[in-house]
mmCIF file of C-alpha atoms in Angstrom:
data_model
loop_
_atom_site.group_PDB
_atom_site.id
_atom_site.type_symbol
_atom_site.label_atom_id
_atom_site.label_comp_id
_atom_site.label_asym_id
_atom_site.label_seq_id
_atom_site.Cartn_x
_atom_site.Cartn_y
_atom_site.Cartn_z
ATOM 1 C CA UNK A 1 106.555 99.666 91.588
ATOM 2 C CA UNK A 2 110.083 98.760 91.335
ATOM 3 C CA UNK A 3 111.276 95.313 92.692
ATOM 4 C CA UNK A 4 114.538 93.707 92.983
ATOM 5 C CA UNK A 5 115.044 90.633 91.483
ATOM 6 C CA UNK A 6 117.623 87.785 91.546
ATOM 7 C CA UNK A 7 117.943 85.065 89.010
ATOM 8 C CA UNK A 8 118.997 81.416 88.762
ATOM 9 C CA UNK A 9 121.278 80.555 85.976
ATOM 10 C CA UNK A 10 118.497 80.199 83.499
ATOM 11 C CA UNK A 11 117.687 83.928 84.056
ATOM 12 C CA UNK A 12 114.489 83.154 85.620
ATOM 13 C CA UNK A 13 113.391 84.941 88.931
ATOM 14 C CA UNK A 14 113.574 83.098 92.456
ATOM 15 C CA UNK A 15 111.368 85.175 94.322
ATOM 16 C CA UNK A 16 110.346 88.680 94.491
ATOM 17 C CA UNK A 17 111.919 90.653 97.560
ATOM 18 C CA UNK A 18 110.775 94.014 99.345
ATOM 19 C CA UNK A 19 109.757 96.506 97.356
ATOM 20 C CA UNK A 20 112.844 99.182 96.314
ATOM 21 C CA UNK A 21 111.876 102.382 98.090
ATOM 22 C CA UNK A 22 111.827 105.729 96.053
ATOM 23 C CA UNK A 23 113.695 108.505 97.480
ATOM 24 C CA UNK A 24 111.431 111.658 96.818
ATOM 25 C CA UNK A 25 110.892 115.236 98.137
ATOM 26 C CA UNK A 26 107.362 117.099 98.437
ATOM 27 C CA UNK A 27 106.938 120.545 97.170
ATOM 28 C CA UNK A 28 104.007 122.937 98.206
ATOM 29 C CA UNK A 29 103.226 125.200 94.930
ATOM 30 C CA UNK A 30 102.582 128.844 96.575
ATOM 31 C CA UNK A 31 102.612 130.986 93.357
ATOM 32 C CA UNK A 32 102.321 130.264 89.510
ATOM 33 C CA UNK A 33 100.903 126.716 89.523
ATOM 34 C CA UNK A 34 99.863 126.802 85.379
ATOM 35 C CA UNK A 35 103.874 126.654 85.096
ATOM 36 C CA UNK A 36 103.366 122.969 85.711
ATOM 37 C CA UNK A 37 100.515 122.227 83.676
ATOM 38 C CA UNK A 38 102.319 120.162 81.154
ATOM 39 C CA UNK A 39 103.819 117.523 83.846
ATOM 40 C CA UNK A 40 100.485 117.578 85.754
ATOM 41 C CA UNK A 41 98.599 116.483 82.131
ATOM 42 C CA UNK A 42 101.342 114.001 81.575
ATOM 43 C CA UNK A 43 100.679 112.596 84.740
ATOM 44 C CA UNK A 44 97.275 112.363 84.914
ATOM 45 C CA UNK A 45 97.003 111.307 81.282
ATOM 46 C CA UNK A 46 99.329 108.049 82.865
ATOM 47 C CA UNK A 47 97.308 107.946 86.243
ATOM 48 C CA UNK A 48 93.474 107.849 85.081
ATOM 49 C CA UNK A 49 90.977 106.139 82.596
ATOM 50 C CA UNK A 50 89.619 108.609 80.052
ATOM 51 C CA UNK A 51 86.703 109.685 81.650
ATOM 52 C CA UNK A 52 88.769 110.317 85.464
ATOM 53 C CA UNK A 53 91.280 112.543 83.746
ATOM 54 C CA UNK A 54 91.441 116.164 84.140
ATOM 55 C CA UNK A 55 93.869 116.604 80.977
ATOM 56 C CA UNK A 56 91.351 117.848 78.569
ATOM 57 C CA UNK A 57 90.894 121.499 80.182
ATOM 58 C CA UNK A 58 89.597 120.609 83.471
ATOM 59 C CA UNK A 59 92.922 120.605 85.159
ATOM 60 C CA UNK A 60 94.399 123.904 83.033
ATOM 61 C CA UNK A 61 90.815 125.467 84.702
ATOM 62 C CA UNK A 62 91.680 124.772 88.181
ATOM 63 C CA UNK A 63 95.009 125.894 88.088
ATOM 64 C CA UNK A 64 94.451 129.081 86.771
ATOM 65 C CA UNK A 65 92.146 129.781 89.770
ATOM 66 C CA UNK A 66 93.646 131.637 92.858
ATOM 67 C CA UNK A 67 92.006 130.006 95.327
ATOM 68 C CA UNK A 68 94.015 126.170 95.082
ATOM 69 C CA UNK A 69 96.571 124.360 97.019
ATOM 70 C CA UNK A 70 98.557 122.268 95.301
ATOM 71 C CA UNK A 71 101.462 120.034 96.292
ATOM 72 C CA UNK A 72 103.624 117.823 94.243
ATOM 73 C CA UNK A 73 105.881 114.868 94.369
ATOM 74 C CA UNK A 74 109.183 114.698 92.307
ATOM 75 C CA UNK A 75 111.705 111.770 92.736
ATOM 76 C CA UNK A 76 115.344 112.874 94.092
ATOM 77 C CA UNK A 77 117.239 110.987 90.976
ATOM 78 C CA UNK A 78 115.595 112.565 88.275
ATOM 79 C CA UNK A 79 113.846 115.578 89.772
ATOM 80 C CA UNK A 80 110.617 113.926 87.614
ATOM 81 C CA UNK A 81 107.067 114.566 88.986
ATOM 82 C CA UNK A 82 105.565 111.527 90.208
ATOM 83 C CA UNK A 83 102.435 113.033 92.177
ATOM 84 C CA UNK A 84 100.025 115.912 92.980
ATOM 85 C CA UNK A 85 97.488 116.625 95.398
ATOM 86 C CA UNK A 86 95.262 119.531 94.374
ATOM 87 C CA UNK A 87 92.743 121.354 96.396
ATOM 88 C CA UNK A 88 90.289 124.074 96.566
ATOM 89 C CA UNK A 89 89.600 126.545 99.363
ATOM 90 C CA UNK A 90 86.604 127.969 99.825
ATOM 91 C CA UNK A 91 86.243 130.272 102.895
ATOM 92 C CA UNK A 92 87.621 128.317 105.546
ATOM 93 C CA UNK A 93 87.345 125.243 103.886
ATOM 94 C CA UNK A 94 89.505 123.151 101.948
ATOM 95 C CA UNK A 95 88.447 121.128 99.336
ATOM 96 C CA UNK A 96 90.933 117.937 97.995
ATOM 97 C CA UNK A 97 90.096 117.465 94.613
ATOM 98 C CA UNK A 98 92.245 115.256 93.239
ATOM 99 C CA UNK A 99 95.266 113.247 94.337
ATOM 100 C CA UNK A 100 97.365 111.206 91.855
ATOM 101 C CA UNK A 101 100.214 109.620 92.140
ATOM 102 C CA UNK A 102 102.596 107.633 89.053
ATOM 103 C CA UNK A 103 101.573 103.757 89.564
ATOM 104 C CA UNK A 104 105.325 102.922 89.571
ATOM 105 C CA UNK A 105 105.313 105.362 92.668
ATOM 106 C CA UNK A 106 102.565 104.172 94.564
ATOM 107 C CA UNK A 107 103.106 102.476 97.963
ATOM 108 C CA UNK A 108 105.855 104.679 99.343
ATOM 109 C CA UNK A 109 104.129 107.045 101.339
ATOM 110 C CA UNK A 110 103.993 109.714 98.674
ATOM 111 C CA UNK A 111 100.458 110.520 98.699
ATOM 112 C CA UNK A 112 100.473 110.968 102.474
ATOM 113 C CA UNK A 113 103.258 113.394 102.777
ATOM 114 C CA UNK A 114 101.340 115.551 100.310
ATOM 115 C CA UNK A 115 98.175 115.627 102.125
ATOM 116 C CA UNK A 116 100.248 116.293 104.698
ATOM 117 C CA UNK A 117 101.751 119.524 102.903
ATOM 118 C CA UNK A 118 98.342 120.938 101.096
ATOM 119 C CA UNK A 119 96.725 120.232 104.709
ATOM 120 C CA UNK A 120 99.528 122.515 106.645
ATOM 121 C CA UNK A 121 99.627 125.115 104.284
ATOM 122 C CA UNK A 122 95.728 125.266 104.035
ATOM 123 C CA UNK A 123 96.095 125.778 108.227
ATOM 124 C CA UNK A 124 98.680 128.030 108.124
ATOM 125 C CA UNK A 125 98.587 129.882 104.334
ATOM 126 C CA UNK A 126 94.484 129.657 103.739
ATOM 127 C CA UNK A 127 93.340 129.620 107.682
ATOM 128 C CA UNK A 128 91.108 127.053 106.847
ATOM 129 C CA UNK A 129 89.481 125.177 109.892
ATOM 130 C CA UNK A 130 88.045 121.964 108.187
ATOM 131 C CA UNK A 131 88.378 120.111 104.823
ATOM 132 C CA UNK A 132 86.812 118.268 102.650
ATOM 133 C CA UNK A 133 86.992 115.082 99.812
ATOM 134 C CA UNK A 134 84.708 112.506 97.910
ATOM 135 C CA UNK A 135 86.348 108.976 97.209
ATOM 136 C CA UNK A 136 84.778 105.948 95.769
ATOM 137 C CA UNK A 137 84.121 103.486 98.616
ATOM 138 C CA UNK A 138 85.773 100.572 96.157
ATOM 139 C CA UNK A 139 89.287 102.555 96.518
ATOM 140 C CA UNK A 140 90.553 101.112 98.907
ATOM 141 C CA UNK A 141 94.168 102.591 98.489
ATOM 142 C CA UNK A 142 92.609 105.997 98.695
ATOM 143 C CA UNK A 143 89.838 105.696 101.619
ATOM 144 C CA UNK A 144 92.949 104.086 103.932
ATOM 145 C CA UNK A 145 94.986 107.004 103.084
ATOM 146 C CA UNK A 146 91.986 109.335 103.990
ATOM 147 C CA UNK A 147 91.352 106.940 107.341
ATOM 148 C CA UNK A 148 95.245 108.058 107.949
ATOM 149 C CA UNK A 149 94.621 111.512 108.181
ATOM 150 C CA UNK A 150 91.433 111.489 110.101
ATOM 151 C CA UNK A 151 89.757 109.002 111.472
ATOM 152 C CA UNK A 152 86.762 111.158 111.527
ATOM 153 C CA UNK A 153 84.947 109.754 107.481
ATOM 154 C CA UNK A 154 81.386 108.792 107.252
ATOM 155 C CA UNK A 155 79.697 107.241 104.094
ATOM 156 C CA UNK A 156 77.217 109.021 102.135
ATOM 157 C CA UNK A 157 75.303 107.205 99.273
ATOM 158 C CA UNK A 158 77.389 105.219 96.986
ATOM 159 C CA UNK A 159 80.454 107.159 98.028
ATOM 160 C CA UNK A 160 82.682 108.362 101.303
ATOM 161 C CA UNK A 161 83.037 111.880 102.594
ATOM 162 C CA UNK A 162 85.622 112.644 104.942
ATOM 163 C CA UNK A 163 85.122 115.782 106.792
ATOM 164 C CA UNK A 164 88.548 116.943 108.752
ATOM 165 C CA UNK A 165 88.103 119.569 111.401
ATOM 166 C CA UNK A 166 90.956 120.943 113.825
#
């Protein structure tokens, strides 16, 4: 995250103020997704331990498939990617299957706006009626963003579902 700073004549920091916020625009991906496979690996190769990351084929896999929703994130002043949600529909369900979003990024509302644009387009371009997602109950970041969108979440095992239904 990027902080402004001022300095006392020794060049150290007084205090840390507000946070800097990121001017960005979403993008929902209709057609032709693969196009972006090699800033979506770059990102999640930055975003997620080893064994989370969907750079070794997994990712390349989904987005050859007809049948996801993707939006992305890319910040105004450099027109870089800095986020994706990807989802899967199935029927008349929609599946989010990953959201990530560049750490530097995080805390600006990102990740919201793009649920909110795979969510709309799986209403209005899919028809779906309900969707799904599976979180880790220790991500906090991620079950409050989930929360956002639907109060509506139950915990199953050692994880949460959140089942969304208009």
């Amino acid at each position: 995250m990027a902080y402004e700073c001022e300095y006392n004549s020794d060049g150290e920091p007084i205090e840390q103020s507000a946070p800097v916020k990121l001017a960005f625009h979403v993008e929902y991906i209709a057609n032709n997704a693969i196009k972006l496979l090699d800033e979506l690996i770059a990102l999640e190769k930055a975003t997620f331990k080893k064994g989370d990351s969907w750079a070794d084929g997994d990712l390349a896999d989904h987005l050859k498939k007809r049948n996801i929703v993707l939006a992305v994130a890319r910040l105004q002043a450099d027109g870089k990617l800095c986020g994706y949600v990807l989802c899967t529909s199935t029927g008349v369900n929609i599946h989010v299957a990953k959201v990530a979003v560049r750490e530097d990024c995080r805390r600006q509302g990102m990740a919201r706006r793009m649920m909110e644009a795979v969510l709309q387009a799986a209403a209005t371009v899919r028809r779906a009626l309900s969707s799904t997602l599976y979180v880790a109950v220790e991500n906090t970041p991620a079950v409050e963003l989930y929360k956002w969108v639907d109060e509506r979440v139950w915990v199953v095992g050692s994880g949460l579902w959140a089942r969304f239904v208009d």
